[in-house]
């Protein structure tokens, strides 16, 4: 089943002292382009989390974010009391020369100095990290469900357009005999207008050569096979966006060859319609995983 590369997945994890939001967004891209935003306390686990996301989503421009919101009043930053006391002492020494002394003002000045706050580095709790992994797994399941739903809509569109091209090909096959006859008559009329005597046997030989040169029997067969192969690939268990892209290129090649050989306005009009349907398929294939 094909999947779209566009999707969104989210999961909120509530822990005793914090709330963790995991969000994953993806857009189309030829390869995996993963941008991760992870809080500093989980940085050592970033590669592991990126690997989880990359293996699951495979391709696309992906934004992966983990947000942490504290639900208690404690903070990881503490006042570095010895440093602040030393700043106050030095400021008091300076005040001897200015004849001023105000402890509150000294304290206000001191806390603006470097290193007056110290941050306790939190060790990652393995139970908490396992919960985060589970949250990422949930978000990945959500975005995958989103991608599959979008892929189902794309599949319907592809099937409709492949059906249109198949119908147009049948019309090409139907009018091919009259195209051949029209070409034959046009050539004979052109020769007659020259008002020159011709060798009928030689003329027929040249006519057969000319018509064989513009024969599209092989192209019609190959195009039909490519259309069937596209549909078969569309219905496989895996999402094969790149493979479908290659098949669409082969479909385009056969349509172009039929157009260049047609030499018959009604057939060329059908070819234009086939090209239009194929271009719409190619545009949508850019978003298929």
JSON list of N, CA and C in Angstrom, two decimals, residues 23 26 28 57 78 89 91 105 123 125 134 139 142-143 178 186 196 212 216 239 243 250 252 267 269-270 272:
[
{"chain": "A", "resi": 23, "resn": "UNK", "atom": "N", "xyz": [6.40, 15.48, 18.88]},
{"chain": "A", "resi": 23, "resn": "UNK", "atom": "CA", "xyz": [5.73, 15.84, 17.64]},
{"chain": "A", "resi": 23, "resn": "UNK", "atom": "C", "xyz": [6.62, 15.47, 16.44]},
{"chain": "A", "resi": 26, "resn": "UNK", "atom": "N", "xyz": [6.21, 15.66, 8.59]},
{"chain": "A", "resi": 26, "resn": "UNK", "atom": "CA", "xyz": [7.00, 15.27, 7.42]},
{"chain": "A", "resi": 26, "resn": "UNK", "atom": "C", "xyz": [6.41, 15.84, 6.14]},
{"chain": "A", "resi": 28, "resn": "UNK", "atom": "N", "xyz": [7.47, 16.00, 1.59]},
{"chain": "A", "resi": 28, "resn": "UNK", "atom": "CA", "xyz": [8.16, 15.18, 0.59]},
{"chain": "A", "resi": 28, "resn": "UNK", "atom": "C", "xyz": [9.61, 15.61, 0.39]},
{"chain": "A", "resi": 57, "resn": "UNK", "atom": "N", "xyz": [10.26, 6.04, 9.18]},
{"chain": "A", "resi": 57, "resn": "UNK", "atom": "CA", "xyz": [9.69, 6.91, 8.14]},
{"chain": "A", "resi": 57, "resn": "UNK", "atom": "C", "xyz": [10.43, 6.83, 6.81]},
{"chain": "A", "resi": 78, "resn": "UNK", "atom": "N", "xyz": [20.28, 26.61, 40.57]},
{"chain": "A", "resi": 78, "resn": "UNK", "atom": "CA", "xyz": [20.40, 27.03, 41.97]},
{"chain": "A", "resi": 78, "resn": "UNK", "atom": "C", "xyz": [21.38, 28.20, 42.07]},
{"chain": "A", "resi": 89, "resn": "UNK", "atom": "N", "xyz": [31.38, 40.77, 48.91]},
{"chain": "A", "resi": 89, "resn": "UNK", "atom": "CA", "xyz": [32.55, 41.20, 49.68]},
{"chain": "A", "resi": 89, "resn": "UNK", "atom": "C", "xyz": [33.43, 42.16, 48.89]},
{"chain": "A", "resi": 91, "resn": "UNK", "atom": "N", "xyz": [32.51, 44.00, 46.33]},
{"chain": "A", "resi": 91, "resn": "UNK", "atom": "CA", "xyz": [31.80, 45.27, 46.12]},
{"chain": "A", "resi": 91, "resn": "UNK", "atom": "C", "xyz": [31.86, 46.16, 47.36]},
{"chain": "A", "resi": 105, "resn": "UNK", "atom": "N", "xyz": [21.75, 46.75, 47.34]},
{"chain": "A", "resi": 105, "resn": "UNK", "atom": "CA", "xyz": [22.29, 47.14, 46.03]},
{"chain": "A", "resi": 105, "resn": "UNK", "atom": "C", "xyz": [23.45, 46.23, 45.64]},
{"chain": "A", "resi": 123, "resn": "UNK", "atom": "N", "xyz": [20.64, 13.45, 35.61]},
{"chain": "A", "resi": 123, "resn": "UNK", "atom": "CA", "xyz": [20.95, 12.16, 35.01]},
{"chain": "A", "resi": 123, "resn": "UNK", "atom": "C", "xyz": [19.66, 11.59, 34.42]},
{"chain": "A", "resi": 125, "resn": "UNK", "atom": "N", "xyz": [16.93, 9.18, 33.79]},
{"chain": "A", "resi": 125, "resn": "UNK", "atom": "CA", "xyz": [16.34, 8.02, 34.43]},
{"chain": "A", "resi": 125, "resn": "UNK", "atom": "C", "xyz": [15.93, 7.03, 33.34]},
{"chain": "A", "resi": 134, "resn": "UNK", "atom": "N", "xyz": [8.60, 5.02, 24.18]},
{"chain": "A", "resi": 134, "resn": "UNK", "atom": "CA", "xyz": [7.23, 4.58, 23.91]},
{"chain": "A", "resi": 134, "resn": "UNK", "atom": "C", "xyz": [6.41, 5.72, 23.30]},
{"chain": "A", "resi": 139, "resn": "UNK", "atom": "N", "xyz": [3.90, 8.34, 18.50]},
{"chain": "A", "resi": 139, "resn": "UNK", "atom": "CA", "xyz": [3.87, 9.43, 17.52]},
{"chain": "A", "resi": 139, "resn": "UNK", "atom": "C", "xyz": [4.17, 8.90, 16.12]},
{"chain": "A", "resi": 142, "resn": "UNK", "atom": "N", "xyz": [1.15, 7.23, 14.77]},
{"chain": "A", "resi": 142, "resn": "UNK", "atom": "CA", "xyz": [0.15, 8.23, 14.36]},
{"chain": "A", "resi": 142, "resn": "UNK", "atom": "C", "xyz": [0.49, 8.83, 13.00]},
{"chain": "A", "resi": 143, "resn": "UNK", "atom": "N", "xyz": [1.77, 9.17, 12.79]},
{"chain": "A", "resi": 143, "resn": "UNK", "atom": "CA", "xyz": [2.14, 9.78, 11.52]},
{"chain": "A", "resi": 143, "resn": "UNK", "atom": "C", "xyz": [2.08, 8.76, 10.39]},
{"chain": "A", "resi": 178, "resn": "UNK", "atom": "N", "xyz": [-7.39, 3.26, -39.60]},
{"chain": "A", "resi": 178, "resn": "UNK", "atom": "CA", "xyz": [-7.79, 4.39, -40.44]},
{"chain": "A", "resi": 178, "resn": "UNK", "atom": "C", "xyz": [-6.66, 5.40, -40.59]},
{"chain": "A", "resi": 186, "resn": "UNK", "atom": "N", "xyz": [-2.97, 9.99, -48.52]},
{"chain": "A", "resi": 186, "resn": "UNK", "atom": "CA", "xyz": [-2.30, 11.29, -48.60]},
{"chain": "A", "resi": 186, "resn": "UNK", "atom": "C", "xyz": [-1.06, 11.21, -49.49]},
{"chain": "A", "resi": 196, "resn": "UNK", "atom": "N", "xyz": [3.17, 12.97, -62.63]},
{"chain": "A", "resi": 196, "resn": "UNK", "atom": "CA", "xyz": [4.26, 12.19, -63.22]},
{"chain": "A", "resi": 196, "resn": "UNK", "atom": "C", "xyz": [3.84, 10.72, -63.23]},
{"chain": "A", "resi": 212, "resn": "UNK", "atom": "N", "xyz": [5.65, 1.15, -42.59]},
{"chain": "A", "resi": 212, "resn": "UNK", "atom": "CA", "xyz": [6.32, 0.36, -41.56]},
{"chain": "A", "resi": 212, "resn": "UNK", "atom": "C", "xyz": [7.17, 1.24, -40.65]},
{"chain": "A", "resi": 216, "resn": "UNK", "atom": "N", "xyz": [3.27, 1.61, -35.10]},
{"chain": "A", "resi": 216, "resn": "UNK", "atom": "CA", "xyz": [3.33, 1.80, -33.64]},
{"chain": "A", "resi": 216, "resn": "UNK", "atom": "C", "xyz": [2.88, 0.54, -32.90]},
{"chain": "A", "resi": 239, "resn": "UNK", "atom": "N", "xyz": [5.20, 0.46, -0.07]},
{"chain": "A", "resi": 239, "resn": "UNK", "atom": "CA", "xyz": [5.07, 1.72, -0.81]},
{"chain": "A", "resi": 239, "resn": "UNK", "atom": "C", "xyz": [6.30, 1.88, -1.69]},
{"chain": "A", "resi": 243, "resn": "UNK", "atom": "N", "xyz": [9.95, 3.33, -7.54]},
{"chain": "A", "resi": 243, "resn": "UNK", "atom": "CA", "xyz": [9.70, 2.36, -8.61]},
{"chain": "A", "resi": 243, "resn": "UNK", "atom": "C", "xyz": [8.57, 2.85, -9.51]},
{"chain": "A", "resi": 250, "resn": "UNK", "atom": "N", "xyz": [8.88, 5.24, -18.22]},
{"chain": "A", "resi": 250, "resn": "UNK", "atom": "CA", "xyz": [8.75, 4.32, -19.36]},
{"chain": "A", "resi": 250, "resn": "UNK", "atom": "C", "xyz": [7.41, 4.54, -20.07]},
{"chain": "A", "resi": 252, "resn": "UNK", "atom": "N", "xyz": [5.84, 7.38, -20.25]},
{"chain": "A", "resi": 252, "resn": "UNK", "atom": "CA", "xyz": [6.03, 8.61, -21.00]},
{"chain": "A", "resi": 252, "resn": "UNK", "atom": "C", "xyz": [6.83, 8.41, -22.28]},
{"chain": "A", "resi": 267, "resn": "UNK", "atom": "N", "xyz": [-5.06, 11.06, -33.79]},
{"chain": "A", "resi": 267, "resn": "UNK", "atom": "CA", "xyz": [-4.24, 10.28, -32.88]},
{"chain": "A", "resi": 267, "resn": "UNK", "atom": "C", "xyz": [-3.36, 11.19, -32.03]},
{"chain": "A", "resi": 269, "resn": "UNK", "atom": "N", "xyz": [-4.08, 14.10, -30.98]},
{"chain": "A", "resi": 269, "resn": "UNK", "atom": "CA", "xyz": [-4.93, 14.68, -29.94]},
{"chain": "A", "resi": 269, "resn": "UNK", "atom": "C", "xyz": [-5.07, 13.72, -28.76]},
{"chain": "A", "resi": 270, "resn": "UNK", "atom": "N", "xyz": [-5.20, 12.43, -29.05]},
{"chain": "A", "resi": 270, "resn": "UNK", "atom": "CA", "xyz": [-5.27, 11.43, -27.99]},
{"chain": "A", "resi": 270, "resn": "UNK", "atom": "C", "xyz": [-3.96, 11.36, -27.21]},
{"chain": "A", "resi": 272, "resn": "UNK", "atom": "N", "xyz": [-1.87, 13.82, -26.73]},
{"chain": "A", "resi": 272, "resn": "UNK", "atom": "CA", "xyz": [-1.82, 15.01, -25.86]},
{"chain": "A", "resi": 272, "resn": "UNK", "atom": "C", "xyz": [-2.60, 14.75, -24.57]}
]
